[in-house]
XYZ file of C-alpha atoms in Angstrom:
380
model
C 148.454 49.998 24.631
C 147.070 47.017 26.966
C 147.706 43.509 24.613
C 146.132 41.432 27.897
C 143.901 38.619 26.731
C 140.143 37.980 27.915
C 137.915 35.680 27.614
C 136.333 36.720 24.456
C 139.944 36.584 22.850
C 140.474 32.849 24.529
C 136.885 31.667 22.546
C 138.061 33.371 19.515
C 141.486 31.634 19.843
C 139.409 28.172 20.459
C 137.201 28.935 17.258
C 139.959 29.738 14.961
C 142.214 26.611 16.444
C 139.085 24.225 16.076
C 138.374 25.778 12.032
C 142.199 25.845 11.176
C 142.397 21.968 12.380
C 139.293 20.999 10.346
C 140.530 22.272 7.193
C 144.164 21.175 7.487
C 143.925 18.951 4.519
C 143.030 21.891 2.342
C 145.715 23.202 0.070
C 146.394 25.784 -2.493
C 144.679 26.799 -4.960
C 141.531 26.430 -3.325
C 142.898 27.537 0.372
C 141.850 31.128 -0.244
C 138.697 30.595 -1.259
C 137.837 28.013 1.927
C 139.506 31.022 3.794
C 136.673 33.365 2.240
C 133.828 30.632 2.895
C 135.120 30.635 6.468
C 135.171 34.667 6.757
C 138.678 34.597 7.698
C 139.599 37.450 5.165
C 139.136 40.818 5.986
C 139.005 40.425 9.769
C 141.109 43.429 10.380
C 138.814 45.420 8.339
C 136.265 47.741 10.541
C 133.098 46.444 8.910
C 131.643 42.938 7.871
C 130.402 44.556 5.203
C 131.736 42.021 2.423
C 131.432 38.470 3.795
C 134.003 38.580 5.828
C 134.197 38.810 9.844
C 135.652 41.628 12.099
C 138.076 40.974 14.978
C 139.323 43.377 17.434
C 143.366 43.920 17.447
C 143.782 41.191 19.779
C 141.789 38.553 17.949
C 143.980 39.811 15.122
C 146.943 38.804 16.676
C 145.240 35.545 18.108
C 144.229 34.706 14.506
C 147.711 35.534 13.337
C 149.549 33.297 15.984
C 147.007 30.373 15.252
C 147.380 30.344 11.895
C 151.361 30.061 12.178
C 151.522 27.446 14.811
C 148.898 25.141 12.489
C 151.522 25.858 9.686
C 148.364 27.049 7.447
C 149.535 27.099 3.824
C 151.359 30.188 2.586
C 148.868 33.183 1.799
C 148.528 34.327 -1.928
C 145.602 36.926 -0.968
C 147.574 38.855 1.968
C 148.397 41.725 -0.579
C 144.832 42.142 -1.845
C 143.654 41.614 1.873
C 146.117 43.110 4.083
C 147.276 45.993 1.342
C 144.826 47.013 -1.355
C 141.906 46.494 1.040
C 142.852 48.761 3.522
C 143.918 51.426 0.760
C 140.511 51.302 -0.959
C 138.578 51.940 2.828
C 140.788 55.327 2.964
C 140.723 56.131 -0.646
C 138.394 54.224 -3.072
C 134.813 55.466 -4.035
C 131.928 53.402 -2.854
C 131.644 51.916 -6.385
C 135.542 50.780 -5.985
C 134.698 49.260 -2.654
C 131.828 47.436 -3.895
C 133.287 46.130 -7.110
C 137.144 44.959 -5.604
C 136.309 44.351 -1.923
C 133.399 41.593 -2.088
C 135.838 38.972 -4.194
C 139.055 39.866 -2.152
C 137.114 38.544 0.762
C 135.582 35.552 -1.105
C 139.265 34.516 -1.794
C 138.499 34.671 -5.832
C 140.553 37.755 -6.917
C 144.239 37.697 -6.384
C 146.378 41.012 -6.287
C 149.823 41.921 -6.713
C 151.658 45.191 -6.556
C 153.222 47.377 -8.733
C 155.611 49.770 -7.113
C 159.640 48.549 -7.415
C 161.324 49.366 -10.935
C 164.905 48.945 -12.431
C 167.094 51.798 -11.596
C 164.913 52.779 -8.856
C 164.894 49.956 -6.344
C 163.397 51.114 -3.239
C 163.319 55.140 -4.602
C 159.618 54.982 -4.822
C 159.684 58.534 -6.231
C 162.203 57.499 -9.401
C 159.093 55.700 -11.335
C 159.326 55.836 -14.899
C 155.991 53.764 -15.783
C 153.553 56.149 -17.536
C 150.015 56.338 -17.675
C 148.036 58.246 -20.403
C 144.445 59.274 -20.343
C 143.145 57.622 -23.426
C 139.089 58.869 -23.503
C 137.441 56.446 -20.364
C 141.015 54.261 -19.743
C 144.432 54.834 -19.175
C 147.233 53.243 -21.560
C 150.298 52.299 -19.367
C 153.419 51.681 -20.504
C 156.736 50.638 -18.483
C 158.237 47.812 -16.335
C 157.820 46.835 -12.632
C 160.297 44.322 -11.287
C 160.376 42.216 -7.811
C 156.619 41.890 -8.360
C 155.556 38.986 -5.872
C 153.331 36.477 -7.197
C 152.478 38.509 -10.360
C 152.277 34.638 -11.869
C 149.300 34.408 -9.915
C 147.819 37.627 -9.771
C 144.226 38.394 -11.641
C 144.950 42.292 -10.706
C 147.915 44.953 -10.228
C 148.008 47.965 -8.320
C 150.382 50.162 -10.218
C 151.567 53.154 -9.245
C 152.688 55.297 -12.498
C 153.203 58.871 -13.895
C 150.537 60.535 -15.302
C 151.832 64.015 -15.459
C 153.947 63.934 -18.517
C 157.473 65.892 -17.704
C 156.675 65.469 -13.292
C 159.204 64.377 -11.313
C 159.782 62.650 -8.373
C 156.347 62.389 -6.337
C 154.693 64.494 -8.242
C 152.397 63.604 -11.119
C 151.890 59.905 -9.919
C 148.435 58.115 -9.750
C 147.364 55.017 -8.795
C 145.721 52.530 -10.908
C 143.947 49.137 -10.489
C 145.126 46.945 -13.786
C 143.647 43.773 -14.771
C 146.217 41.553 -15.353
C 144.549 39.517 -18.140
C 146.016 41.123 -21.062
C 147.477 39.422 -23.587
C 150.173 41.448 -25.884
C 149.872 44.044 -23.565
C 151.177 43.148 -20.119
C 154.173 40.371 -19.973
C 155.073 38.581 -16.751
C 158.905 36.947 -16.648
C 159.739 34.776 -13.207
C 162.866 35.902 -11.550
C 164.854 32.237 -10.688
C 166.713 33.291 -7.598
C 169.280 31.174 -5.868
C 166.742 28.905 -4.271
C 165.632 28.068 -7.510
C 162.246 29.179 -6.840
C 160.752 32.082 -8.320
C 158.423 33.756 -6.146
C 159.154 37.584 -7.713
C 158.492 38.758 -11.345
C 159.448 41.279 -13.921
C 156.294 42.965 -15.309
C 155.973 44.630 -18.988
C 153.666 47.012 -19.469
C 152.735 47.778 -23.234
C 149.829 49.714 -23.724
C 148.131 48.118 -20.772
C 144.596 49.170 -20.253
C 143.062 50.843 -16.981
C 139.728 51.808 -16.431
C 139.416 55.767 -15.494
C 136.785 54.425 -12.779
C 139.952 52.191 -11.776
C 142.227 55.222 -10.398
C 142.112 55.455 -6.513
C 142.487 59.109 -4.997
C 142.124 61.084 -7.995
C 144.806 62.017 -10.700
C 148.382 63.027 -9.384
C 147.851 61.889 -6.016
C 149.125 58.749 -6.107
C 152.192 59.520 -4.161
C 149.998 59.987 -1.201
C 147.563 57.027 -1.540
C 150.724 54.780 -1.751
C 152.593 56.238 1.411
C 149.680 55.171 3.250
C 149.464 51.958 1.724
C 153.048 51.302 3.000
C 152.316 52.057 6.283
C 150.028 48.971 6.379
C 152.809 46.796 5.285
C 154.158 45.695 8.894
C 151.249 45.318 11.274
C 150.209 42.219 13.099
C 151.515 40.021 10.286
C 154.875 40.704 12.068
C 153.980 38.646 15.109
C 152.716 35.571 12.916
C 156.316 35.991 11.061
C 158.006 35.921 14.373
C 156.195 32.650 14.909
C 157.473 31.547 11.781
C 160.696 32.803 13.077
C 160.750 30.769 16.512
C 159.579 27.459 13.842
C 162.840 27.947 12.237
C 165.249 28.686 15.315
C 163.765 25.802 16.933
C 165.027 23.599 13.969
C 168.330 25.227 13.902
C 168.365 24.344 17.688
C 167.473 20.913 17.450
C 170.325 20.217 14.862
C 172.995 21.697 16.536
C 171.585 19.417 19.701
C 171.676 16.277 17.863
C 174.952 16.584 15.323
C 176.925 18.196 18.607
C 177.415 21.270 17.438
C 176.092 22.794 20.281
C 178.468 21.131 22.652
C 181.265 20.932 20.550
C 181.240 24.957 20.210
C 180.695 27.223 22.668
C 180.311 30.283 20.070
C 177.451 28.161 18.477
C 175.811 28.110 21.761
C 176.149 31.766 22.450
C 174.779 32.415 18.651
C 171.943 30.190 19.572
C 170.824 32.196 22.838
C 171.484 35.671 21.303
C 168.952 34.535 18.530
C 166.591 33.667 20.854
C 166.891 36.827 23.080
C 166.732 38.917 20.211
C 163.309 37.203 18.755
C 161.646 38.014 22.217
C 163.026 41.829 22.140
C 161.619 41.676 18.380
C 158.006 40.494 19.752
C 157.555 42.976 22.475
C 158.346 45.854 20.153
C 156.139 44.795 17.990
C 153.647 44.818 20.861
C 154.485 48.274 21.710
C 154.329 49.651 18.440
C 151.381 47.757 17.112
C 148.022 49.930 16.478
C 149.933 53.108 17.123
C 150.425 55.706 14.090
C 152.313 58.293 16.018
C 156.090 56.596 16.001
C 156.959 57.466 12.175
C 160.392 55.423 12.549
C 158.174 52.178 14.024
C 158.123 50.428 10.647
C 161.340 51.134 9.684
C 162.892 49.994 13.005
C 161.234 46.679 12.702
C 162.481 46.470 9.230
C 165.856 46.694 10.380
C 165.481 44.379 13.284
C 164.057 41.268 11.586
C 165.635 41.507 8.035
C 169.046 41.645 10.036
C 167.887 38.797 12.572
C 166.643 36.379 10.214
C 169.972 36.930 7.820
C 171.867 35.916 10.693
C 170.024 33.028 11.606
C 170.663 31.568 8.038
C 173.907 31.698 8.782
C 173.701 29.940 12.087
C 172.009 27.648 10.314
C 175.123 27.024 7.819
C 177.482 26.872 11.157
C 175.260 24.514 12.391
C 175.291 22.083 9.427
C 179.140 22.627 9.150
C 180.849 21.203 5.656
C 177.222 19.356 4.886
C 176.137 22.939 4.019
C 177.637 22.655 0.898
C 175.961 20.077 -0.756
C 172.490 19.057 -0.895
C 171.505 15.788 0.518
C 169.410 14.888 -1.700
C 170.196 12.246 -4.674
C 170.198 13.842 -8.115
C 167.377 13.021 -10.579
C 166.583 14.831 -13.876
C 163.482 16.094 -12.765
C 164.534 18.429 -9.461
C 168.597 18.689 -10.138
C 168.510 21.676 -8.038
C 167.115 20.906 -4.760
C 167.851 22.507 -1.207
C 166.906 21.243 2.427
C 165.325 23.376 4.438
C 168.090 25.078 6.435
C 169.927 25.667 2.834
C 166.778 27.631 1.292
C 166.487 29.821 4.436
C 170.322 30.367 4.123
C 170.026 31.691 0.708
C 166.286 33.415 0.634
C 167.423 35.605 3.768
C 170.312 37.196 1.429
C 167.145 39.003 0.054
C 165.688 40.468 3.410
C 167.358 43.490 4.046
C 166.444 44.339 0.486
C 162.991 43.824 -0.282
C 160.331 45.553 1.341
C 162.584 48.798 1.591
C 166.534 48.278 1.817
C 167.979 48.670 5.050
C 169.361 51.993 3.658
C 166.298 53.265 2.524
C 165.188 52.592 6.336
C 167.764 53.941 8.052
C 167.614 57.285 5.704
C 163.832 57.394 6.801
C 164.544 57.196 10.783
C 167.423 59.902 9.863
C 165.372 62.388 8.597
C 161.520 61.971 9.954
C 162.659 60.821 13.602
C 166.028 62.686 14.215
C 165.433 65.298 11.933
C 168.826 65.072 10.257
C 169.273 67.437 6.766
C 167.323 65.650 3.968
C 169.830 62.991 1.802
C 170.980 64.959 -1.497
C 169.186 63.268 -4.266
C 169.985 63.418 -7.937
C 166.436 64.546 -9.715
């Protein structure tokens, strides 16, 4: 696929850059609504029917690149925009699209993803959360874990077992669940090594979801979930790589300023390797972007960037030397556990090979779906 940029893309880049510069002072929680007012949410959707702009694939790349370069605020609405919305466009009813897509495009309703569970991890078919039909609603009971942004979300799309006695990928359904249900939904933040809590445990105790908010039909949740997972790695990976490049620049700058690069040829070699591998990841992302023919491409991309990012965190610690073992900040009671950006990078990247589908799961996908090797034996 040709990703050369033409005059229209150049104009689009100038518009995106100017808008981001003009709105540089806006911070969360108002940032999502500001994006919505500008029409910048949902530019990858096929039609401008919900208050969003539409953009070609190259223009989506331009927007992602300019967003990353502007160091704009971290998105809290990307789960609804990039995962749920395309799923509704593919599988939702007209009523579901009319209800949920406009507030996503306006930045008014935030979403989280109710997939992973304790004891199942990346094995999505091991779901034990149940949803039982009760008139015009479903009653949901169970637990989800590693639920990003659940503490801020208004809604959660939940994969639950609606057929009693079903196993593995059979009998699952995809439900849209409101999070504001005191006594029925509890969100518990998970404190990480970094001291932050982006992930959560979510407990459902008879939580209600309307039957009209069942997506794709009862028992078809696996098919809906698989189509959603295919959306997790797309244009956003290019923006992610720009963020990676910025982190690498900081590590390289420190290695130059503190003498680590001059004193240790191994550090110089590692810096060069990180730079060249990042270039390869970009070329691979461009090569596979917009194509659904390669079933293993998302798994290969995840393996590449997960390990790369971990190695960058390790390199950051090597460059800092002994200073990496202690915080550079004075202790204070209000914030007793404070890390510098490179320490945070190192600790956070320990999870890169686990979340979003562990490396083991990605290798199994490649083995079975690409190489045609015998399927892994799974305990029922």
